[in-house]
PDB file of C-alpha atoms and ligand atoms in Angstrom:
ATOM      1  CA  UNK R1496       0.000   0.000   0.000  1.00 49.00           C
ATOM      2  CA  UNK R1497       1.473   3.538  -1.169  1.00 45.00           C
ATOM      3  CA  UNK R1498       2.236   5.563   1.636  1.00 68.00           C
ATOM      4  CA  UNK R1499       0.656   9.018   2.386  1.00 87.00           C
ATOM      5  CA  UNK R1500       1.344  11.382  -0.435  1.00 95.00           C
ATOM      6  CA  UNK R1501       4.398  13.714   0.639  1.00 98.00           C
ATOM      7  CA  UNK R1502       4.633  17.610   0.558  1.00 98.00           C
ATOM      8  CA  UNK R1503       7.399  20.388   0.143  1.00 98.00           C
ATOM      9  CA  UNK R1504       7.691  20.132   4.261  1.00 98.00           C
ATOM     10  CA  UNK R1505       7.739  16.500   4.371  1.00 98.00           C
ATOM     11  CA  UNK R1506      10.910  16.999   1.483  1.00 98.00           C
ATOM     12  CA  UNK R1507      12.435  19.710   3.645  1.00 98.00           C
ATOM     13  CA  UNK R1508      12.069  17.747   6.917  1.00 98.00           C
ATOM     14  CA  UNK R1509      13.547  14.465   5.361  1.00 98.00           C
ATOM     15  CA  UNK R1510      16.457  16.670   4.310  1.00 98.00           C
ATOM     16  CA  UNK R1511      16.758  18.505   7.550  1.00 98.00           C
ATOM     17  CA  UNK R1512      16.809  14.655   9.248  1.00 98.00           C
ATOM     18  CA  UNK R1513      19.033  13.072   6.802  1.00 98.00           C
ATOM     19  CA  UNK R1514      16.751  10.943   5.229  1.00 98.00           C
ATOM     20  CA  UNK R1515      17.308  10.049   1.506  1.00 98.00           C
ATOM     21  CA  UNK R1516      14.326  10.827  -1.207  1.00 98.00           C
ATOM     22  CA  UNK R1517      14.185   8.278  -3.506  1.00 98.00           C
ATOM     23  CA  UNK R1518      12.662   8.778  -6.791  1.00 98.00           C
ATOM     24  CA  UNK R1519      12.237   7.676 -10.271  1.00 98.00           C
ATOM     25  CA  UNK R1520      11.174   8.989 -14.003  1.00 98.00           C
ATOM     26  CA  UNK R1521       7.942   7.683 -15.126  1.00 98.00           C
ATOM     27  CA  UNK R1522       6.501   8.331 -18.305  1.00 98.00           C
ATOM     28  CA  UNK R1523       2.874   6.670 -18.281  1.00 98.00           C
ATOM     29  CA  UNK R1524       0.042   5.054 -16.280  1.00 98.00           C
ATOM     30  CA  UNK R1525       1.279   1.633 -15.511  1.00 98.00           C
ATOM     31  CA  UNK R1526       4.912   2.329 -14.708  1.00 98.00           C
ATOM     32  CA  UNK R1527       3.639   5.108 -12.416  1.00 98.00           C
ATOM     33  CA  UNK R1528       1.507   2.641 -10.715  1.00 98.00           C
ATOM     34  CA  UNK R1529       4.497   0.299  -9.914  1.00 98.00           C
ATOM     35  CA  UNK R1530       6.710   3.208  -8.796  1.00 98.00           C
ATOM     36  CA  UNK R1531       3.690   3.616  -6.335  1.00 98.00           C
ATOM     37  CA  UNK R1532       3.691   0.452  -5.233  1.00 98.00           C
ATOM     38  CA  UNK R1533       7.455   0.541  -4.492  1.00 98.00           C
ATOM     39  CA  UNK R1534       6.946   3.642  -2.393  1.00 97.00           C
ATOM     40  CA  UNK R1535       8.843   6.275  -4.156  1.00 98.00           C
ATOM     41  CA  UNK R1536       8.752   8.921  -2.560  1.00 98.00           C
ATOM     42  CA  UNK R1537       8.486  11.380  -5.934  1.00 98.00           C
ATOM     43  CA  UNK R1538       8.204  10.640  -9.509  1.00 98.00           C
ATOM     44  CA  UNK R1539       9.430  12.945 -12.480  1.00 98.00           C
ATOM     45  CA  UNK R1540       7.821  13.012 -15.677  1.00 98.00           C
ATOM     46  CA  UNK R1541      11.199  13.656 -17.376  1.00 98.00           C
ATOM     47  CA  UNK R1542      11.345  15.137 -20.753  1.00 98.00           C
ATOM     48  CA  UNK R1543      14.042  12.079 -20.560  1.00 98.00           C
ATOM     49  CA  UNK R1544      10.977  10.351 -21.987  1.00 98.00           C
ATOM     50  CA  UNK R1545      12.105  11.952 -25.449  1.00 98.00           C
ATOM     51  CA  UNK R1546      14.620   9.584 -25.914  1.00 97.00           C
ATOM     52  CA  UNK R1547      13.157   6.790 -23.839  1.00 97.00           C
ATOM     53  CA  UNK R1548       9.067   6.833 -25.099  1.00 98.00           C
ATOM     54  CA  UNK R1549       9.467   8.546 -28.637  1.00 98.00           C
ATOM     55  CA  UNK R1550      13.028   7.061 -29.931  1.00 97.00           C
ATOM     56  CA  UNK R1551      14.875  10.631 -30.596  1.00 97.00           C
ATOM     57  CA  UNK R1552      18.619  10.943 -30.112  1.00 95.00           C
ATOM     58  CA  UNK R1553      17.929  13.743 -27.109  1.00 95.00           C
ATOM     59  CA  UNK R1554      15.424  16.044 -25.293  1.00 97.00           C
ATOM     60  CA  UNK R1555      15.443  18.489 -27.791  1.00 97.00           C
ATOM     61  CA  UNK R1556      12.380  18.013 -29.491  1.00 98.00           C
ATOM     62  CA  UNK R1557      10.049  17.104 -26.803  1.00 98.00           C
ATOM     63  CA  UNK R1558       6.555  19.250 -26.984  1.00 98.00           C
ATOM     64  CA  UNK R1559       4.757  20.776 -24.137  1.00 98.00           C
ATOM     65  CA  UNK R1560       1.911  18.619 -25.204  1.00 98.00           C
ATOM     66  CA  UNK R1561       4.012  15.576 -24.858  1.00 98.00           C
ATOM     67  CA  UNK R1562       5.051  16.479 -21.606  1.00 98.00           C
ATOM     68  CA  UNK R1563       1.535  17.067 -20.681  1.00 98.00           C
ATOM     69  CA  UNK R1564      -0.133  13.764 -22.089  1.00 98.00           C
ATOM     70  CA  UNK R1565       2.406  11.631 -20.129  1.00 98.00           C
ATOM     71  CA  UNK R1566       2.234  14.031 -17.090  1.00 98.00           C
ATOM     72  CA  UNK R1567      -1.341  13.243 -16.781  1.00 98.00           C
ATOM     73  CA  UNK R1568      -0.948   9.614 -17.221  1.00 98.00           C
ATOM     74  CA  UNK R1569       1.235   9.205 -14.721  1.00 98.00           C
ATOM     75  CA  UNK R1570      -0.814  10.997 -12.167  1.00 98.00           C
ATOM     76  CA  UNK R1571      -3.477   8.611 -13.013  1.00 98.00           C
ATOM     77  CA  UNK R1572      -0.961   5.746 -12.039  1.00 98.00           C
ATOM     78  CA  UNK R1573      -0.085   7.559  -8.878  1.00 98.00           C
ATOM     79  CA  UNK R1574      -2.154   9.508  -7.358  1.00 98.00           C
ATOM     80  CA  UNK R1575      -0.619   9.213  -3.943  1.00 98.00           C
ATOM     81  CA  UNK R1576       3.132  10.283  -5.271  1.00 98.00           C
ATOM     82  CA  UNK R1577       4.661  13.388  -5.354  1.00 98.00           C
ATOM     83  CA  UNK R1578       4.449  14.082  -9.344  1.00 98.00           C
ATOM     84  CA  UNK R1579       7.155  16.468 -11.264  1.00 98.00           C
ATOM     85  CA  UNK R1580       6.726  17.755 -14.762  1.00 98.00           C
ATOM     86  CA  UNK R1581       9.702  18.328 -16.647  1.00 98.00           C
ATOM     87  CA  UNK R1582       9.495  21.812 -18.608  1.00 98.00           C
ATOM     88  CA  UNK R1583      10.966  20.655 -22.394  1.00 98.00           C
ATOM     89  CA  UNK R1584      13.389  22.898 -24.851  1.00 98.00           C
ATOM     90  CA  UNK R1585      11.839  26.430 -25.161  1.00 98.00           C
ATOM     91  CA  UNK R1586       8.935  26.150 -22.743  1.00 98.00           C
ATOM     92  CA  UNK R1587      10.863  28.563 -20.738  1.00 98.00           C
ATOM     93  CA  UNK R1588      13.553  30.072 -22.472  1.00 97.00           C
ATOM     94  CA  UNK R1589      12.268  32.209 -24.270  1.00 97.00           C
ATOM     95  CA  UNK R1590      10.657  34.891 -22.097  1.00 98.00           C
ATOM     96  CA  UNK R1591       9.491  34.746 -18.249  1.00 98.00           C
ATOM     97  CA  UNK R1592       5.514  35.033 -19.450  1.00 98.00           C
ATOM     98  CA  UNK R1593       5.904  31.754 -21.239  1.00 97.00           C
ATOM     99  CA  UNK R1594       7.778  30.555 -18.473  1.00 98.00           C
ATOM    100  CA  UNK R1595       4.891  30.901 -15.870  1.00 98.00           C
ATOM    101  CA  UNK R1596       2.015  29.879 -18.614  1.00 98.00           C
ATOM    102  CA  UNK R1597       3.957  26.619 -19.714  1.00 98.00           C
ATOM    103  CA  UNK R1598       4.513  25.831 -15.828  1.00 98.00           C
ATOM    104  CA  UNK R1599       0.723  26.567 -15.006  1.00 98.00           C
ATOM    105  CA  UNK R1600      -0.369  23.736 -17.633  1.00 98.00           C
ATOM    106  CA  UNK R1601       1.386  21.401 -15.757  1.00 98.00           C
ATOM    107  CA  UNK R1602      -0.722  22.160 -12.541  1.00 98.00           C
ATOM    108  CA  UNK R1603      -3.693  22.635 -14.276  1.00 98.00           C
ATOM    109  CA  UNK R1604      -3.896  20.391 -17.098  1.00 98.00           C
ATOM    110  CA  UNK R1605      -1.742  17.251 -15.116  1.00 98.00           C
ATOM    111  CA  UNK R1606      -2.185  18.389 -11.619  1.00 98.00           C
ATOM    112  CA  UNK R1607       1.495  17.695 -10.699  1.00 98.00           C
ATOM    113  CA  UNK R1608       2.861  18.602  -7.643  1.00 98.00           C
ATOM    114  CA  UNK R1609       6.292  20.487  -8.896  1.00 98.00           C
ATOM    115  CA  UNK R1610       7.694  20.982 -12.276  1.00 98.00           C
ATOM    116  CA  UNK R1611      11.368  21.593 -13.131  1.00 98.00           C
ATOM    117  CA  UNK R1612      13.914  23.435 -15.608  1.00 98.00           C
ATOM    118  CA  UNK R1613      17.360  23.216 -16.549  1.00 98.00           C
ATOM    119  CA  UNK R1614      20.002  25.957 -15.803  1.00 98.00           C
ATOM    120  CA  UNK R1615      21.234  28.102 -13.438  1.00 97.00           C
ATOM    121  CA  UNK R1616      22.166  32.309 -13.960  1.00 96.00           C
ATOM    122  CA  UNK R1617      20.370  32.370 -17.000  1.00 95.00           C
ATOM    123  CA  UNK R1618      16.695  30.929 -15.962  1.00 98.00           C
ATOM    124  CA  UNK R1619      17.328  32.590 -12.595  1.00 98.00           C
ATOM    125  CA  UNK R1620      13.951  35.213 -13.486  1.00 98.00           C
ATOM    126  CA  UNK R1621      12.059  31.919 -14.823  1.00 98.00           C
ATOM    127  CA  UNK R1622      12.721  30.467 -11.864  1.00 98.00           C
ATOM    128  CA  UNK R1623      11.809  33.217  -9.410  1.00 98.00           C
ATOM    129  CA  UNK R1624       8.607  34.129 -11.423  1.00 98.00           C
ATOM    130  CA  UNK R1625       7.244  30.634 -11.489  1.00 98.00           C
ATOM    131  CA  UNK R1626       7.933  30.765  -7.520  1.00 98.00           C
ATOM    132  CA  UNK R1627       6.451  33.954  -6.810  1.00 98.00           C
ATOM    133  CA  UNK R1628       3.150  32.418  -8.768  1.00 98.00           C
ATOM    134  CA  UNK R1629       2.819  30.290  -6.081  1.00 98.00           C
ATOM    135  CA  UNK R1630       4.110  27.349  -8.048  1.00 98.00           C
ATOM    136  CA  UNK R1631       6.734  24.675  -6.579  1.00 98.00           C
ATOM    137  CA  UNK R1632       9.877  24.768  -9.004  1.00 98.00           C
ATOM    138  CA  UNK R1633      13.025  22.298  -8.773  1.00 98.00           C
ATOM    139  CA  UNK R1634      16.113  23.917 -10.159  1.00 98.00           C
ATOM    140  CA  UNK R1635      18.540  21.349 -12.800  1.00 98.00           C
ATOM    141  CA  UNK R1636      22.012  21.726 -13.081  1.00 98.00           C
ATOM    142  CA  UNK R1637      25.173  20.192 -14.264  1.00 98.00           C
ATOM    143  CA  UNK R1638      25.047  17.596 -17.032  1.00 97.00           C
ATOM    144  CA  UNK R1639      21.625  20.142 -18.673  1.00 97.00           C
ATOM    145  CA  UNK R1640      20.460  17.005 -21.486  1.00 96.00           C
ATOM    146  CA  UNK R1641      18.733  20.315 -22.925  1.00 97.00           C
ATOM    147  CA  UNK R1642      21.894  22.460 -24.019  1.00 95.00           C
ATOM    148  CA  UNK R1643      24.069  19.302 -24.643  1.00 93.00           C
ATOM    149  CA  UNK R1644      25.312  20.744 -27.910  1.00 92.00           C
ATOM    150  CA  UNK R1645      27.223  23.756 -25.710  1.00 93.00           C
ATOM    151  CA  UNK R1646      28.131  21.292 -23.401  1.00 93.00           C
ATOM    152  CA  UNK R1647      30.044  18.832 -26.177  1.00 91.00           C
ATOM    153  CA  UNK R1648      27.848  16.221 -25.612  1.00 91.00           C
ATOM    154  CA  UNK R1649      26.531  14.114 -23.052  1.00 92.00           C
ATOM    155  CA  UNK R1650      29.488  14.979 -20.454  1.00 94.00           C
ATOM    156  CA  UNK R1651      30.270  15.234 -16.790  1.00 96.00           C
ATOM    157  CA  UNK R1652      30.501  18.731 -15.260  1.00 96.00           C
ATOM    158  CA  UNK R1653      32.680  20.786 -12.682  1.00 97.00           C
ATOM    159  CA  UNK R1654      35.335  18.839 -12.783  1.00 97.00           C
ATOM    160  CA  UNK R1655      37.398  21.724 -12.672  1.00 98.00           C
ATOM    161  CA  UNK R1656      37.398  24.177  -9.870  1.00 98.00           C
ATOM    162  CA  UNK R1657      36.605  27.054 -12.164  1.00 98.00           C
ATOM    163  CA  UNK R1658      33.609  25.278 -13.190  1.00 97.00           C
ATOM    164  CA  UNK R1659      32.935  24.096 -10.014  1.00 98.00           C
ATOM    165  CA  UNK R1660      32.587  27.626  -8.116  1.00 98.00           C
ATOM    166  CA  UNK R1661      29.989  28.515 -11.578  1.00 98.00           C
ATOM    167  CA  UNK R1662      27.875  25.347 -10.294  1.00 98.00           C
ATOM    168  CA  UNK R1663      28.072  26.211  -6.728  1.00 98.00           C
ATOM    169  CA  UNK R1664      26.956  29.831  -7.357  1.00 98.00           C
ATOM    170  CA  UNK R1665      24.626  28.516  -9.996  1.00 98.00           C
ATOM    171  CA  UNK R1666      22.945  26.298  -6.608  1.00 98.00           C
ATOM    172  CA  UNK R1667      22.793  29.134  -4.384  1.00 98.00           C
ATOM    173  CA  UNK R1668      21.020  31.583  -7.086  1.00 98.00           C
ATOM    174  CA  UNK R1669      18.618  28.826  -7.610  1.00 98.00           C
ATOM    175  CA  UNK R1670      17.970  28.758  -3.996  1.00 98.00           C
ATOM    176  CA  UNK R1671      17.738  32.598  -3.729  1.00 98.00           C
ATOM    177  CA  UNK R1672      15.411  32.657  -6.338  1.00 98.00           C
ATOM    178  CA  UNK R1673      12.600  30.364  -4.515  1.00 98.00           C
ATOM    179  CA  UNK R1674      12.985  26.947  -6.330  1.00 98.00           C
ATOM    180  CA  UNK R1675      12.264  24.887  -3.046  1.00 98.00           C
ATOM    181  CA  UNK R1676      14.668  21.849  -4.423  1.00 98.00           C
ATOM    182  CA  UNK R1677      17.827  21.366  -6.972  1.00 98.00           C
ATOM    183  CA  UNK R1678      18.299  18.363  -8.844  1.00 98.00           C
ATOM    184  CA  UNK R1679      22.539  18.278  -9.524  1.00 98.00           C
ATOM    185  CA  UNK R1680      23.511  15.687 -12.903  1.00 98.00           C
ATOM    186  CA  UNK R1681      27.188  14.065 -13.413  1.00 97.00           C
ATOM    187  CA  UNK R1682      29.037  16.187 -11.221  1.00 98.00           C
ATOM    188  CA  UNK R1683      31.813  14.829  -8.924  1.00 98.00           C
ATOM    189  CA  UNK R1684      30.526  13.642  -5.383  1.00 98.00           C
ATOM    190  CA  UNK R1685      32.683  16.406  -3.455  1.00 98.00           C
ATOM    191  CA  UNK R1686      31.524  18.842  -5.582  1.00 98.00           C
ATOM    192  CA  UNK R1687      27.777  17.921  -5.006  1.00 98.00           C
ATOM    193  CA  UNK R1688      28.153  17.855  -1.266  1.00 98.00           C
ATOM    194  CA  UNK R1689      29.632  21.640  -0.800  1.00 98.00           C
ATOM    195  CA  UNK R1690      26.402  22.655  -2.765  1.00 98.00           C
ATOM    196  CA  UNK R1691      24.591  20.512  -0.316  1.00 98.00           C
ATOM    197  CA  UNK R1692      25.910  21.398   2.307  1.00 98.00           C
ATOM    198  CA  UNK R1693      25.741  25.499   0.879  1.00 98.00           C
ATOM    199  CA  UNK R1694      21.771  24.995   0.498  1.00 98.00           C
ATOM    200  CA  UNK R1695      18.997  24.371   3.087  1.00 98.00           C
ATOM    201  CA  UNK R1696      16.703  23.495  -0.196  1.00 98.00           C
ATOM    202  CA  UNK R1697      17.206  19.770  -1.017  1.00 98.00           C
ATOM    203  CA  UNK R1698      19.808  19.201  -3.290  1.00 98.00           C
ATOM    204  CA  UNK R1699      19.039  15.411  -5.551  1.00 98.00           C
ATOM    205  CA  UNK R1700      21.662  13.833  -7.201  1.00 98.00           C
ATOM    206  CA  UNK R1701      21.349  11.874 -10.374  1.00 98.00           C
ATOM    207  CA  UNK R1702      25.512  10.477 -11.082  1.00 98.00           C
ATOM    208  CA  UNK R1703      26.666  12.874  -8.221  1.00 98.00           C
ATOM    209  CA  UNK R1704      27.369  10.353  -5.401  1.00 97.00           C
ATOM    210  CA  UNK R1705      26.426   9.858  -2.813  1.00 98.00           C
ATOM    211  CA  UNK R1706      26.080  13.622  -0.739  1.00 97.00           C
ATOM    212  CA  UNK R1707      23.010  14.373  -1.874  1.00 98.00           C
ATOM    213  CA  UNK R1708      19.392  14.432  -0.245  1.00 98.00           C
ATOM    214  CA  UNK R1709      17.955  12.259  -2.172  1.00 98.00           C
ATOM    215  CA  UNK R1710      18.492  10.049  -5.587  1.00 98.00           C
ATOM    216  CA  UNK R1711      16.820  10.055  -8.815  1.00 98.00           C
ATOM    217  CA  UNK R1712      17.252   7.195 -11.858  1.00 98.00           C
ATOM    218  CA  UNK R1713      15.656   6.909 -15.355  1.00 98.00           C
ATOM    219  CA  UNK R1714      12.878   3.620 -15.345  1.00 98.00           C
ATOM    220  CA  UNK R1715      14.429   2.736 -18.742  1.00 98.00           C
ATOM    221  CA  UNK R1716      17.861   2.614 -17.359  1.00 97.00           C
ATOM    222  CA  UNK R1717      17.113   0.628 -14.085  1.00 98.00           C
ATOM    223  CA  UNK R1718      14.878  -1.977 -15.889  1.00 98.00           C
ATOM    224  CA  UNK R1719      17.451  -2.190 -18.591  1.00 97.00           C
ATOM    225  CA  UNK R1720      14.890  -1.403 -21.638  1.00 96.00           C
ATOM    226  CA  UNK R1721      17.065   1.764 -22.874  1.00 94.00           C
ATOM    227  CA  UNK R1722      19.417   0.533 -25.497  1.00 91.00           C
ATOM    228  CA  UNK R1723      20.831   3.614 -26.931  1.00 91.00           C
ATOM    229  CA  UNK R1724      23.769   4.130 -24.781  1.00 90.00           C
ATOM    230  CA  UNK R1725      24.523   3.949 -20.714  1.00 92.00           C
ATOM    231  CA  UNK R1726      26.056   6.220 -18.483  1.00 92.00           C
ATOM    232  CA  UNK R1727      28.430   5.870 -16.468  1.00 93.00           C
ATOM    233  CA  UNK R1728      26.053   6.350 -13.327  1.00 93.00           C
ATOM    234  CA  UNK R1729      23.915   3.719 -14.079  1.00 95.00           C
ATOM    235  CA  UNK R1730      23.290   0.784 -12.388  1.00 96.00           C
ATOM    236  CA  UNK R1731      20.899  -1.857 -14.116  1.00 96.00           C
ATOM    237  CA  UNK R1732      18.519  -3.586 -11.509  1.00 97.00           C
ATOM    238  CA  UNK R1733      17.132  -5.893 -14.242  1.00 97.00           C
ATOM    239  CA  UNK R1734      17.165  -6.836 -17.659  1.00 97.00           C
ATOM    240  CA  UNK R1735      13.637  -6.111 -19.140  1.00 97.00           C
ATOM    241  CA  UNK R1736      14.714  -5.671 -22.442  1.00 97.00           C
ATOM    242  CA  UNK R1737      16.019  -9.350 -23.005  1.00 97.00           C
ATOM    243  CA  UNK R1738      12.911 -10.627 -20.976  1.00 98.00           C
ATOM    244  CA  UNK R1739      10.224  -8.869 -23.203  1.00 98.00           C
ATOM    245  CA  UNK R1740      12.388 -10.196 -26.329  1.00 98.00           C
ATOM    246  CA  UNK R1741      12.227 -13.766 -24.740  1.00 98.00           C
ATOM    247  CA  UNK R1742       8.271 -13.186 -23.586  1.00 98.00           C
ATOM    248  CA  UNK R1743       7.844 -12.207 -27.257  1.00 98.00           C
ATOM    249  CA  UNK R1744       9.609 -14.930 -28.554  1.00 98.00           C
ATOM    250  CA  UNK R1745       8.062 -17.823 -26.880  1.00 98.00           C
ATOM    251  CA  UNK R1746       4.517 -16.150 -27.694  1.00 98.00           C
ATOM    252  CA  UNK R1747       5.112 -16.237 -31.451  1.00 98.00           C
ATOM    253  CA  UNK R1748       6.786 -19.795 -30.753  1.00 98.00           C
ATOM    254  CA  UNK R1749       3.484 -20.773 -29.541  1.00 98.00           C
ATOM    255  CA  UNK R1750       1.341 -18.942 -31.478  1.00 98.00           C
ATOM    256  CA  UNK R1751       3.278 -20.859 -34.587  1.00 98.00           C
ATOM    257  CA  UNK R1752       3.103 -24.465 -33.398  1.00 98.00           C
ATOM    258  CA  UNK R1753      -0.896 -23.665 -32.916  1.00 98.00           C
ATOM    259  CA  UNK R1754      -0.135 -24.624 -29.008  1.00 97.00           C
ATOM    260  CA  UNK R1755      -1.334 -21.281 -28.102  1.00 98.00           C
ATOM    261  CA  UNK R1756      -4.082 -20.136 -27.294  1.00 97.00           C
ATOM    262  CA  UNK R1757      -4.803 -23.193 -25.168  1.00 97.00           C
ATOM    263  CA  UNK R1758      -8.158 -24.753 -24.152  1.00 96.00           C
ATOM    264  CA  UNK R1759      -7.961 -22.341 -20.960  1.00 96.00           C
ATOM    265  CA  UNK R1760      -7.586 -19.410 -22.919  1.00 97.00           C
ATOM    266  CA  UNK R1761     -11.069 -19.931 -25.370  1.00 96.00           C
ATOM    267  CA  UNK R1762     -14.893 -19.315 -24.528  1.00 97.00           C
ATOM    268  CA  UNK R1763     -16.676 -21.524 -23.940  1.00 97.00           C
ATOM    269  CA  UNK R1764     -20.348 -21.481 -26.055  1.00 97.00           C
ATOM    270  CA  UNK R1765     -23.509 -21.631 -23.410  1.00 98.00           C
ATOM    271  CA  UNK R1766     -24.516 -25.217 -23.097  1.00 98.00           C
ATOM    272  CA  UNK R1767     -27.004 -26.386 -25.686  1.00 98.00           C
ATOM    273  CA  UNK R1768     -25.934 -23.946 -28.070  1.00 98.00           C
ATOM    274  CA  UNK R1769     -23.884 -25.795 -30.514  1.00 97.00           C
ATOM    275  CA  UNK R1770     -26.178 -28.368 -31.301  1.00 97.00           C
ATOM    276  CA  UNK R1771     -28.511 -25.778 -32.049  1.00 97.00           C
ATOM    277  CA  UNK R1772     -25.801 -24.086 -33.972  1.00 98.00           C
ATOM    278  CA  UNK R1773     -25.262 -27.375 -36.135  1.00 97.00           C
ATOM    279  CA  UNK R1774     -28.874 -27.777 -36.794  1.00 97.00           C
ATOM    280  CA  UNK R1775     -29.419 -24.105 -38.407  1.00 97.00           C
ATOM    281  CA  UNK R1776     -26.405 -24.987 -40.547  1.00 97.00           C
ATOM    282  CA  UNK R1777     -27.771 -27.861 -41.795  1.00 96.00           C
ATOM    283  CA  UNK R1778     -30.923 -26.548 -43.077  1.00 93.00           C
ATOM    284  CA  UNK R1779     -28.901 -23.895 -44.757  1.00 82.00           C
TER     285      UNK R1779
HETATM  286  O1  KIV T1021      14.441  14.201 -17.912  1.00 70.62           O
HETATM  287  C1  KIV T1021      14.914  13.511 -17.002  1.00 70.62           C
HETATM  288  O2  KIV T1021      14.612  12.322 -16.865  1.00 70.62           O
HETATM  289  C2  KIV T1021      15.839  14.142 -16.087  1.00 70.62           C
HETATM  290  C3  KIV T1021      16.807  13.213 -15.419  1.00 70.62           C
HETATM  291  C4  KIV T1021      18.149  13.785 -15.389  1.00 70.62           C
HETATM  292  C5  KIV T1021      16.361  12.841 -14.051  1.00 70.62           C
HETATM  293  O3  KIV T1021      15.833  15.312 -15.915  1.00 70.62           O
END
């Protein structure tokens, strides 16, 4: 049974008690319903779900409608978890008004809890508009899938100390500016702890280590269905993809030798009825 549905406080007091949130992506009804069952303790409907639902080579092209449609099916599948929408490429960019409209869908149109962007200085007025709204906002930094191309590609970040101190003041403007969490991507560990240590907010990791408030994976990447490429900071927990190629496999097996479907798996006409059936044919 799915625990009671948690809050900003109940994030802020597991922080403030050293307790690790643990959360996943989700991208429709029934894998929300699992992460349920498994008590996460938040869900993100990551724009991840680009390159994990839809097949494209990064987050760049995912809609605001697609972010919506899967928002509110997971919701449906868990309506006792603490949902986040993921605000895609140019939802928020572009100019603060769109920023605060394109968050507001995701309340009103998927009834999430939170939504998130990526970036730090340069969403800072995003970020601080969406808050003063009266929306909950999670700040994104590091490893930003969204502006891979300026980053080179899919790469760690502040790994240097310059471009450490631009993440750490990157955290602490995010803070400042009323986002009441920070998720941190592919950054070293000792980096990731002075910014958690620097904010009262809780800071996430997803391939920061182990410092971090809480930990967040992709469901593709834990069950081992997402065959495009793995990072270094996964860790598969199964193997789905060969087991839905086997489960496929032995269906069409069956299906082919005419051993499936099996008596078990037919109706059954009501009794009487064939011999009824027989007779009408044969005065045809
Ligand atoms: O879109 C996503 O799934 C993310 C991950 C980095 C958690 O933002």
């Amino acid at each position: 049974m799915a625990k009671k549905k948690l809050s900003r406080i109940d994030l802020q007091q597991m922080k403030d008690k050293g307790e690790t949130a643990v959360w996943i992506t989700a991208y429709d009804f029934w894998t929300a319903q699992f992460a349920e069952q498994a008590e996460m303790d938040m869900i993100l409907v990551g724009d991840s779900l680009g390159m994990c639902v839809y097949g494209y080579a990064g987050t760049v092209p995912v809609t605001m409608d697609q972010c919506i449609y899967h928002s509110e099916a997971v919701r449906r599948g868990a309506p006792k978890t603490f949902v986040i929408g993921d605000m895609p490429f140019l939802s928020y960019q572009v100019s603060v008004p769109d920023a605060v409209r394109n968050a507001g869908r995701f309340f009103k149109e998927a009834e999430v809890d939170a939504i998130k962007l990526e970036g730090g200085q340069r969403v800072i007025e995003q970020i601080k508009a969406i808050a003063d709204a009266g929306m909950l906002v999670m700040g994104h930094i590091g490893l930003t899938p969204q502006s891979s191309g300026q980053l080179g590609g899919f790469k760690a970040q502040g790994r240097t100390a310059e471009t450490a101190m631009e993440l750490i003041s990157d955290a602490v403007a995010i803070e400042k500016a009323g986002a009441f969490a920070l998720l941190v991507e592919a950054v070293p560990p000792e980096v990731n702890k002075i910014i958690r240590d620097r904010l009262s907010i809780p800071v996430y990791g997803i391939g920061a280590g182990v410092h971090a408030d809480g930990q967040v994976m992709i469901c593709s990447d834990v069950l081992g269905i997402f065959q495009a490429f793995t990072p270094k900071f996964v860790k598969k927990y199964e193997d789905l993809g060969q087991k839905t190629v086997d489960a496929f496999r032995n269906y069409a097996d069956d299906a082919r030798k005419g051993v499936f479907p099996a008596d078990e798996h037919t109706y059954k006409m009501v009794e009487g009825e064939w011999e009824k059936l027989t007779a009408l044919l044969e005065k045809k």
